[in-house]
mmCIF file of C-alpha atoms in Angstrom:
data_model
loop_
_atom_site.group_PDB
_atom_site.id
_atom_site.type_symbol
_atom_site.label_atom_id
_atom_site.label_comp_id
_atom_site.label_asym_id
_atom_site.label_seq_id
_atom_site.Cartn_x
_atom_site.Cartn_y
_atom_site.Cartn_z
ATOM 1 C CA UNK A 2 20.847 -4.315 7.711
ATOM 2 C CA UNK A 3 21.062 -2.939 4.145
ATOM 3 C CA UNK A 4 17.679 -4.462 3.319
ATOM 4 C CA UNK A 5 16.141 -2.935 6.456
ATOM 5 C CA UNK A 6 17.552 0.512 5.678
ATOM 6 C CA UNK A 7 16.358 0.341 2.062
ATOM 7 C CA UNK A 8 12.876 -0.740 3.164
ATOM 8 C CA UNK A 9 12.655 2.039 5.763
ATOM 9 C CA UNK A 10 13.867 4.568 3.181
ATOM 10 C CA UNK A 11 11.170 3.318 0.830
ATOM 11 C CA UNK A 12 8.559 3.614 3.599
ATOM 12 C CA UNK A 13 9.640 7.194 4.298
ATOM 13 C CA UNK A 14 9.312 8.248 0.650
ATOM 14 C CA UNK A 15 5.978 6.448 0.264
ATOM 15 C CA UNK A 16 4.492 7.953 3.414
ATOM 16 C CA UNK A 17 5.467 11.523 2.525
ATOM 17 C CA UNK A 18 4.375 10.990 -1.067
ATOM 18 C CA UNK A 19 0.926 9.777 -0.028
ATOM 19 C CA UNK A 20 0.346 12.939 2.025
ATOM 20 C CA UNK A 21 1.279 15.164 -0.942
ATOM 21 C CA UNK A 22 -0.865 13.119 -3.335
ATOM 22 C CA UNK A 23 -3.954 13.317 -1.142
ATOM 23 C CA UNK A 24 -3.522 17.048 -0.623
ATOM 24 C CA UNK A 25 -3.645 17.493 -4.405
ATOM 25 C CA UNK A 26 -6.192 14.780 -5.246
ATOM 26 C CA UNK A 27 -8.919 16.352 -3.088
ATOM 27 C CA UNK A 28 -9.076 19.207 -5.632
ATOM 28 C CA UNK A 29 -9.563 16.961 -8.678
ATOM 29 C CA UNK A 30 -12.972 16.865 -10.457
ATOM 30 C CA UNK A 31 -15.292 14.270 -8.922
ATOM 31 C CA UNK A 32 -16.510 13.283 -12.401
ATOM 32 C CA UNK A 33 -13.151 11.561 -12.920
ATOM 33 C CA UNK A 34 -13.686 9.213 -9.963
ATOM 34 C CA UNK A 35 -12.255 5.726 -10.763
ATOM 35 C CA UNK A 36 -11.223 6.872 -14.236
ATOM 36 C CA UNK A 37 -7.820 7.132 -15.885
ATOM 37 C CA UNK A 38 -8.801 10.738 -16.704
ATOM 38 C CA UNK A 39 -8.191 11.445 -13.016
ATOM 39 C CA UNK A 40 -4.458 10.933 -13.538
ATOM 40 C CA UNK A 41 -4.473 13.335 -16.497
ATOM 41 C CA UNK A 42 -6.046 16.022 -14.297
ATOM 42 C CA UNK A 43 -3.696 15.376 -11.382
ATOM 43 C CA UNK A 44 -0.514 15.481 -13.452
ATOM 44 C CA UNK A 45 -1.094 19.232 -13.908
ATOM 45 C CA UNK A 46 -0.714 19.798 -10.161
ATOM 46 C CA UNK A 47 2.896 20.327 -8.971
ATOM 47 C CA UNK A 48 2.144 19.023 -5.476
ATOM 48 C CA UNK A 49 0.790 15.762 -6.889
ATOM 49 C CA UNK A 50 3.784 15.400 -9.222
ATOM 50 C CA UNK A 51 6.071 15.870 -6.201
ATOM 51 C CA UNK A 52 4.120 13.176 -4.347
ATOM 52 C CA UNK A 53 4.403 10.808 -7.303
ATOM 53 C CA UNK A 54 8.121 11.543 -7.517
ATOM 54 C CA UNK A 55 8.542 10.520 -3.885
ATOM 55 C CA UNK A 56 6.409 7.450 -4.516
ATOM 56 C CA UNK A 57 8.574 6.419 -7.496
ATOM 57 C CA UNK A 58 11.725 6.805 -5.395
ATOM 58 C CA UNK A 59 10.065 4.770 -2.647
ATOM 59 C CA UNK A 60 9.083 2.027 -5.070
ATOM 60 C CA UNK A 61 12.623 1.950 -6.478
ATOM 61 C CA UNK A 62 14.099 1.596 -2.991
ATOM 62 C CA UNK A 63 11.485 -1.049 -2.213
ATOM 63 C CA UNK A 64 12.420 -2.945 -5.385
ATOM 64 C CA UNK A 65 16.072 -2.875 -4.321
ATOM 65 C CA UNK A 66 15.110 -4.181 -0.890
ATOM 66 C CA UNK A 67 13.019 -6.947 -2.452
ATOM 67 C CA UNK A 68 15.904 -7.848 -4.742
ATOM 68 C CA UNK A 69 18.234 -8.281 -1.777
ATOM 69 C CA UNK A 70 15.828 -9.628 0.849
ATOM 70 C CA UNK A 71 12.673 -11.631 1.358
ATOM 71 C CA UNK A 72 9.199 -10.229 0.774
ATOM 72 C CA UNK A 73 8.075 -11.480 4.194
ATOM 73 C CA UNK A 74 10.790 -9.261 5.723
ATOM 74 C CA UNK A 75 10.374 -6.212 3.471
ATOM 75 C CA UNK A 76 6.563 -5.934 3.499
ATOM 76 C CA UNK A 77 6.128 -5.372 7.264
ATOM 77 C CA UNK A 78 8.845 -2.694 7.113
ATOM 78 C CA UNK A 79 7.061 -0.951 4.229
ATOM 79 C CA UNK A 80 3.981 -0.747 6.463
ATOM 80 C CA UNK A 81 5.838 1.808 8.579
ATOM 81 C CA UNK A 82 5.173 4.365 5.809
ATOM 82 C CA UNK A 83 2.230 5.442 7.965
ATOM 83 C CA UNK A 84 4.643 6.596 10.673
ATOM 84 C CA UNK A 85 6.326 8.968 8.230
ATOM 85 C CA UNK A 86 2.963 10.159 6.901
ATOM 86 C CA UNK A 87 1.918 10.773 10.498
ATOM 87 C CA UNK A 88 5.102 12.744 11.209
ATOM 88 C CA UNK A 89 4.524 15.081 8.242
ATOM 89 C CA UNK A 90 0.805 15.422 8.961
ATOM 90 C CA UNK A 91 1.509 16.178 12.632
ATOM 91 C CA UNK A 92 3.896 18.935 11.574
ATOM 92 C CA UNK A 93 1.333 20.400 9.174
ATOM 93 C CA UNK A 94 -1.595 20.234 11.614
ATOM 94 C CA UNK A 95 0.459 20.916 14.790
ATOM 95 C CA UNK A 96 -1.487 18.246 16.653
ATOM 96 C CA UNK A 97 0.025 16.461 19.641
ATOM 97 C CA UNK A 98 0.318 12.677 19.488
ATOM 98 C CA UNK A 99 -1.609 12.019 22.699
ATOM 99 C CA UNK A 100 -2.331 8.551 24.043
ATOM 100 C CA UNK A 101 -3.866 7.132 20.872
ATOM 101 C CA UNK A 102 -1.020 8.417 18.717
ATOM 102 C CA UNK A 103 1.702 6.983 20.945
ATOM 103 C CA UNK A 104 -0.235 3.729 21.314
ATOM 104 C CA UNK A 105 -0.540 3.396 17.540
ATOM 105 C CA UNK A 106 3.141 4.193 17.055
ATOM 106 C CA UNK A 107 4.306 1.589 19.548
ATOM 107 C CA UNK A 108 1.842 -1.037 18.311
ATOM 108 C CA UNK A 109 2.979 -0.607 14.710
ATOM 109 C CA UNK A 110 6.694 -0.549 15.505
ATOM 110 C CA UNK A 111 6.404 -3.333 18.079
ATOM 111 C CA UNK A 112 4.233 -5.484 15.817
ATOM 112 C CA UNK A 113 6.709 -5.244 12.939
ATOM 113 C CA UNK A 114 9.585 -6.105 15.291
ATOM 114 C CA UNK A 115 7.709 -9.043 16.850
ATOM 115 C CA UNK A 116 6.790 -10.508 13.450
ATOM 116 C CA UNK A 117 10.345 -10.254 12.102
ATOM 117 C CA UNK A 118 12.062 -11.544 15.257
ATOM 118 C CA UNK A 119 9.621 -14.428 15.814
ATOM 119 C CA UNK A 120 9.148 -15.374 12.163
ATOM 120 C CA UNK A 121 12.807 -15.004 11.121
ATOM 121 C CA UNK A 122 11.834 -14.779 7.420
ATOM 122 C CA UNK A 123 14.089 -16.743 5.093
ATOM 123 C CA UNK A 124 14.036 -16.922 1.323
ATOM 124 C CA UNK A 125 13.838 -20.107 -0.676
ATOM 125 C CA UNK A 126 13.053 -21.357 -4.126
ATOM 126 C CA UNK A 127 9.917 -20.155 -5.855
ATOM 127 C CA UNK A 128 7.219 -22.778 -6.142
ATOM 128 C CA UNK A 129 7.402 -24.818 -9.340
ATOM 129 C CA UNK A 130 3.640 -25.346 -9.180
ATOM 130 C CA UNK A 131 2.365 -22.669 -11.561
ATOM 131 C CA UNK A 132 -1.242 -23.609 -10.808
ATOM 132 C CA UNK A 133 -0.785 -22.650 -7.153
ATOM 133 C CA UNK A 134 0.921 -19.404 -8.148
ATOM 134 C CA UNK A 135 -1.851 -18.389 -10.551
ATOM 135 C CA UNK A 136 -4.491 -19.350 -7.977
ATOM 136 C CA UNK A 137 -3.020 -17.064 -5.288
ATOM 137 C CA UNK A 138 -2.500 -14.232 -7.761
ATOM 138 C CA UNK A 139 -6.052 -14.652 -9.039
ATOM 139 C CA UNK A 140 -7.510 -14.561 -5.528
ATOM 140 C CA UNK A 141 -5.574 -11.395 -4.613
ATOM 141 C CA UNK A 142 -6.363 -9.566 -7.860
ATOM 142 C CA UNK A 143 -9.966 -10.802 -7.938
ATOM 143 C CA UNK A 144 -10.534 -9.639 -4.361
ATOM 144 C CA UNK A 145 -9.153 -6.199 -5.235
ATOM 145 C CA UNK A 146 -11.391 -5.845 -8.290
ATOM 146 C CA UNK A 147 -14.421 -7.036 -6.317
ATOM 147 C CA UNK A 148 -13.800 -4.442 -3.599
ATOM 148 C CA UNK A 149 -13.410 -1.719 -6.227
ATOM 149 C CA UNK A 150 -16.689 -2.777 -7.850
ATOM 150 C CA UNK A 151 -18.464 -2.657 -4.484
ATOM 151 C CA UNK A 152 -16.999 0.795 -3.824
ATOM 152 C CA UNK A 153 -18.342 2.043 -7.144
ATOM 153 C CA UNK A 154 -21.853 0.786 -6.426
ATOM 154 C CA UNK A 155 -24.572 3.276 -5.669
ATOM 155 C CA UNK A 156 -25.502 3.905 -2.005
ATOM 156 C CA UNK A 157 -22.068 2.919 -0.640
ATOM 157 C CA UNK A 158 -21.134 5.458 2.051
ATOM 158 C CA UNK A 159 -18.110 7.583 1.160
ATOM 159 C CA UNK A 160 -16.080 6.484 4.216
ATOM 160 C CA UNK A 161 -16.629 2.812 3.380
ATOM 161 C CA UNK A 162 -15.917 3.592 -0.262
ATOM 162 C CA UNK A 163 -12.518 5.092 0.557
ATOM 163 C CA UNK A 164 -11.612 2.182 2.845
ATOM 164 C CA UNK A 165 -12.588 -0.403 0.218
ATOM 165 C CA UNK A 166 -10.536 1.374 -2.444
ATOM 166 C CA UNK A 167 -7.608 1.574 -0.025
ATOM 167 C CA UNK A 168 -7.766 -2.170 0.643
ATOM 168 C CA UNK A 169 -8.054 -2.896 -3.085
ATOM 169 C CA UNK A 170 -5.029 -0.729 -3.875
ATOM 170 C CA UNK A 171 -3.062 -2.317 -1.028
ATOM 171 C CA UNK A 172 -3.781 -5.831 -2.317
ATOM 172 C CA UNK A 173 -2.601 -4.842 -5.791
ATOM 173 C CA UNK A 174 0.551 -3.202 -4.428
ATOM 174 C CA UNK A 175 1.309 -6.383 -2.462
ATOM 175 C CA UNK A 176 0.906 -8.469 -5.620
ATOM 176 C CA UNK A 177 3.040 -5.952 -7.522
ATOM 177 C CA UNK A 178 5.793 -6.376 -4.923
ATOM 178 C CA UNK A 179 5.719 -10.143 -5.425
ATOM 179 C CA UNK A 180 6.078 -9.740 -9.199
ATOM 180 C CA UNK A 181 8.890 -7.234 -8.615
ATOM 181 C CA UNK A 182 10.704 -9.891 -6.602
ATOM 182 C CA UNK A 183 10.306 -12.405 -9.458
ATOM 183 C CA UNK A 184 11.477 -9.826 -12.009
ATOM 184 C CA UNK A 185 14.571 -9.128 -9.926
ATOM 185 C CA UNK A 186 15.388 -12.827 -9.833
ATOM 186 C CA UNK A 187 14.983 -13.118 -13.604
ATOM 187 C CA UNK A 188 17.220 -10.109 -14.168
ATOM 188 C CA UNK A 189 19.845 -11.551 -11.830
ATOM 189 C CA UNK A 190 19.886 -14.872 -13.659
ATOM 190 C CA UNK A 191 19.559 -13.788 -17.299
ATOM 191 C CA UNK A 192 19.992 -10.014 -17.521
ATOM 192 C CA UNK A 193 17.822 -7.679 -19.590
ATOM 193 C CA UNK A 194 17.045 -10.370 -22.173
ATOM 194 C CA UNK A 195 15.429 -12.669 -19.621
ATOM 195 C CA UNK A 196 13.621 -9.754 -17.959
ATOM 196 C CA UNK A 197 12.116 -8.195 -21.084
ATOM 197 C CA UNK A 198 10.963 -11.539 -22.516
ATOM 198 C CA UNK A 199 8.978 -12.408 -19.383
ATOM 199 C CA UNK A 200 5.454 -11.187 -18.643
ATOM 200 C CA UNK A 201 6.029 -9.992 -15.098
ATOM 201 C CA UNK A 202 7.494 -6.503 -15.879
ATOM 202 C CA UNK A 203 4.535 -5.627 -18.090
ATOM 203 C CA UNK A 204 2.081 -6.905 -15.486
ATOM 204 C CA UNK A 205 3.831 -4.690 -12.919
ATOM 205 C CA UNK A 206 3.166 -1.613 -15.083
ATOM 206 C CA UNK A 207 -0.511 -2.506 -15.602
ATOM 207 C CA UNK A 208 -1.028 -3.241 -11.913
ATOM 208 C CA UNK A 209 0.753 -0.007 -11.015
ATOM 209 C CA UNK A 210 -1.589 2.102 -13.140
ATOM 210 C CA UNK A 211 -4.645 0.260 -11.802
ATOM 211 C CA UNK A 212 -3.544 0.706 -8.176
ATOM 212 C CA UNK A 213 -2.739 4.364 -8.822
ATOM 213 C CA UNK A 214 -6.256 5.039 -10.144
ATOM 214 C CA UNK A 215 -7.783 3.269 -7.142
ATOM 215 C CA UNK A 216 -5.708 5.036 -4.514
ATOM 216 C CA UNK A 217 -6.053 8.490 -6.095
ATOM 217 C CA UNK A 218 -9.826 7.993 -6.299
ATOM 218 C CA UNK A 219 -9.796 7.105 -2.595
ATOM 219 C CA UNK A 220 -7.698 10.194 -1.817
ATOM 220 C CA UNK A 221 -10.018 12.321 -3.949
ATOM 221 C CA UNK A 222 -13.243 11.217 -2.320
ATOM 222 C CA UNK A 223 -12.450 11.205 1.403
ATOM 223 C CA UNK A 224 -9.926 12.229 4.088
ATOM 224 C CA UNK A 225 -6.570 10.466 4.195
ATOM 225 C CA UNK A 226 -7.398 8.755 7.492
ATOM 226 C CA UNK A 227 -10.161 6.758 5.776
ATOM 227 C CA UNK A 228 -8.011 5.241 3.012
ATOM 228 C CA UNK A 229 -4.310 5.170 3.913
ATOM 229 C CA UNK A 230 -4.637 2.857 6.953
ATOM 230 C CA UNK A 231 -6.601 0.352 4.870
ATOM 231 C CA UNK A 232 -4.000 0.487 2.096
ATOM 232 C CA UNK A 233 -1.116 0.178 4.542
ATOM 233 C CA UNK A 234 -2.663 -2.848 6.270
ATOM 234 C CA UNK A 235 -3.629 -4.710 3.090
ATOM 235 C CA UNK A 236 -0.296 -4.428 1.263
ATOM 236 C CA UNK A 237 1.894 -6.443 3.677
ATOM 237 C CA UNK A 238 -0.807 -9.091 4.135
ATOM 238 C CA UNK A 239 -0.995 -9.641 0.362
ATOM 239 C CA UNK A 240 2.786 -9.578 0.033
ATOM 240 C CA UNK A 241 3.308 -12.095 2.829
ATOM 241 C CA UNK A 242 0.624 -14.377 1.335
ATOM 242 C CA UNK A 243 2.439 -14.311 -2.014
ATOM 243 C CA UNK A 244 5.840 -14.752 -0.364
ATOM 244 C CA UNK A 245 4.836 -17.816 1.608
ATOM 245 C CA UNK A 246 2.392 -19.067 -1.031
ATOM 246 C CA UNK A 247 4.585 -19.261 -4.133
ATOM 247 C CA UNK A 248 7.858 -17.345 -3.683
ATOM 248 C CA UNK A 249 9.319 -19.905 -1.332
ATOM 249 C CA UNK A 250 9.712 -17.657 1.729
ATOM 250 C CA UNK A 251 9.727 -19.533 5.019
ATOM 251 C CA UNK A 252 8.642 -18.502 8.495
ATOM 252 C CA UNK A 253 9.152 -20.238 11.823
ATOM 253 C CA UNK A 254 6.195 -22.554 12.433
ATOM 254 C CA UNK A 255 6.642 -23.563 16.070
ATOM 255 C CA UNK A 256 3.698 -22.882 18.365
ATOM 256 C CA UNK A 257 5.482 -20.034 20.138
ATOM 257 C CA UNK A 258 6.717 -18.436 16.905
ATOM 258 C CA UNK A 259 3.289 -18.636 15.280
ATOM 259 C CA UNK A 260 1.688 -17.022 18.329
ATOM 260 C CA UNK A 261 4.130 -14.107 18.178
ATOM 261 C CA UNK A 262 3.761 -13.787 14.415
ATOM 262 C CA UNK A 263 -0.028 -13.573 14.696
ATOM 263 C CA UNK A 264 0.258 -11.152 17.609
ATOM 264 C CA UNK A 265 2.684 -9.057 15.575
ATOM 265 C CA UNK A 266 0.342 -8.847 12.587
ATOM 266 C CA UNK A 267 -2.622 -7.977 14.858
ATOM 267 C CA UNK A 268 -0.532 -5.271 16.542
ATOM 268 C CA UNK A 269 0.502 -3.856 13.155
ATOM 269 C CA UNK A 270 -3.115 -3.624 11.981
ATOM 270 C CA UNK A 271 -4.255 -2.124 15.305
ATOM 271 C CA UNK A 272 -1.431 0.420 15.206
ATOM 272 C CA UNK A 273 -2.276 1.356 11.632
ATOM 273 C CA UNK A 274 -5.920 1.939 12.575
ATOM 274 C CA UNK A 275 -5.007 4.077 15.602
ATOM 275 C CA UNK A 276 -2.503 6.199 13.683
ATOM 276 C CA UNK A 277 -4.795 6.553 10.698
ATOM 277 C CA UNK A 278 -7.683 7.792 12.830
ATOM 278 C CA UNK A 279 -5.534 10.265 14.774
ATOM 279 C CA UNK A 280 -6.590 13.954 14.513
ATOM 280 C CA UNK A 281 -3.113 14.809 13.208
ATOM 281 C CA UNK A 282 -3.880 13.038 9.942
ATOM 282 C CA UNK A 283 -5.070 15.706 7.495
ATOM 283 C CA UNK A 284 -8.863 15.990 7.160
ATOM 284 C CA UNK A 285 -8.365 16.571 3.449
ATOM 285 C CA UNK A 286 -11.578 16.303 1.474
ATOM 286 C CA UNK A 287 -14.041 17.084 4.241
ATOM 287 C CA UNK A 288 -16.051 19.502 2.134
ATOM 288 C CA UNK A 289 -15.905 17.234 -0.910
ATOM 289 C CA UNK A 290 -17.115 14.310 1.147
ATOM 290 C CA UNK A 291 -20.538 15.880 1.428
ATOM 291 C CA UNK A 292 -20.564 16.663 -2.291
ATOM 292 C CA UNK A 293 -19.672 13.038 -3.043
ATOM 293 C CA UNK A 294 -22.641 11.789 -1.037
ATOM 294 C CA UNK A 295 -25.064 14.016 -2.956
ATOM 295 C CA UNK A 296 -23.615 13.503 -6.431
ATOM 296 C CA UNK A 297 -25.491 10.955 -8.623
ATOM 297 C CA UNK A 298 -23.515 8.206 -10.389
#
């Protein structure tokens, strides 16, 4: 129960933080798109700093949840950050949920519940096969970088661009969560000495900066509904792949359990799409979207 509460607390902070970040990022100069300079411009905006503060708290709570639980349990719960983003956005826009909003809410909540109940995630020993670990990490990171490169290409529509950047950031956040889990295990076994002499903490920082540039560029270029659902859907999928692939997490593999697990994941993704496309989600950079289409690269 402690792990669930920590993960839901993390999701709440992340969801609210994303709304604040996008509200500020839409006012950043478009010339800083996919550049570290974007972060230097955003740090001058109090609203963005508040959003980052919430995000840091959310990541800290998520790290605590990962340290106490399994990534295959924590990641689906973190996906509920969209519910909290929706709640704040609905309050700001004063839009009613309607059928699509309620359908998305129940699909997301029901999908997470179905996956956890059917899969009954259990931790285990991390895989001793380093080749397999590096292969999975390489595929996740390589896919994220490829999507970012496609998004940066000329003639990519701004809505597709934001979605691709959201997926790329989500994949990196999922990989970052896996490395956070490993770092927590190292700290538990050997303290600060073991943690600081391993490569994972430094990789977490690099991945965090990279994901932050990607997601802020997505927030800058298009409305929140075009990027946040993609990010929210990609992160748990990457985290679960890492958890099962090399962290030793186990799921139930009977025919009935697998059917419910797949149905749960499909319901989560469908719910994320419905909530993300709801009119209550802030339109954000509507005016800047047109500017982005006309601006040469």
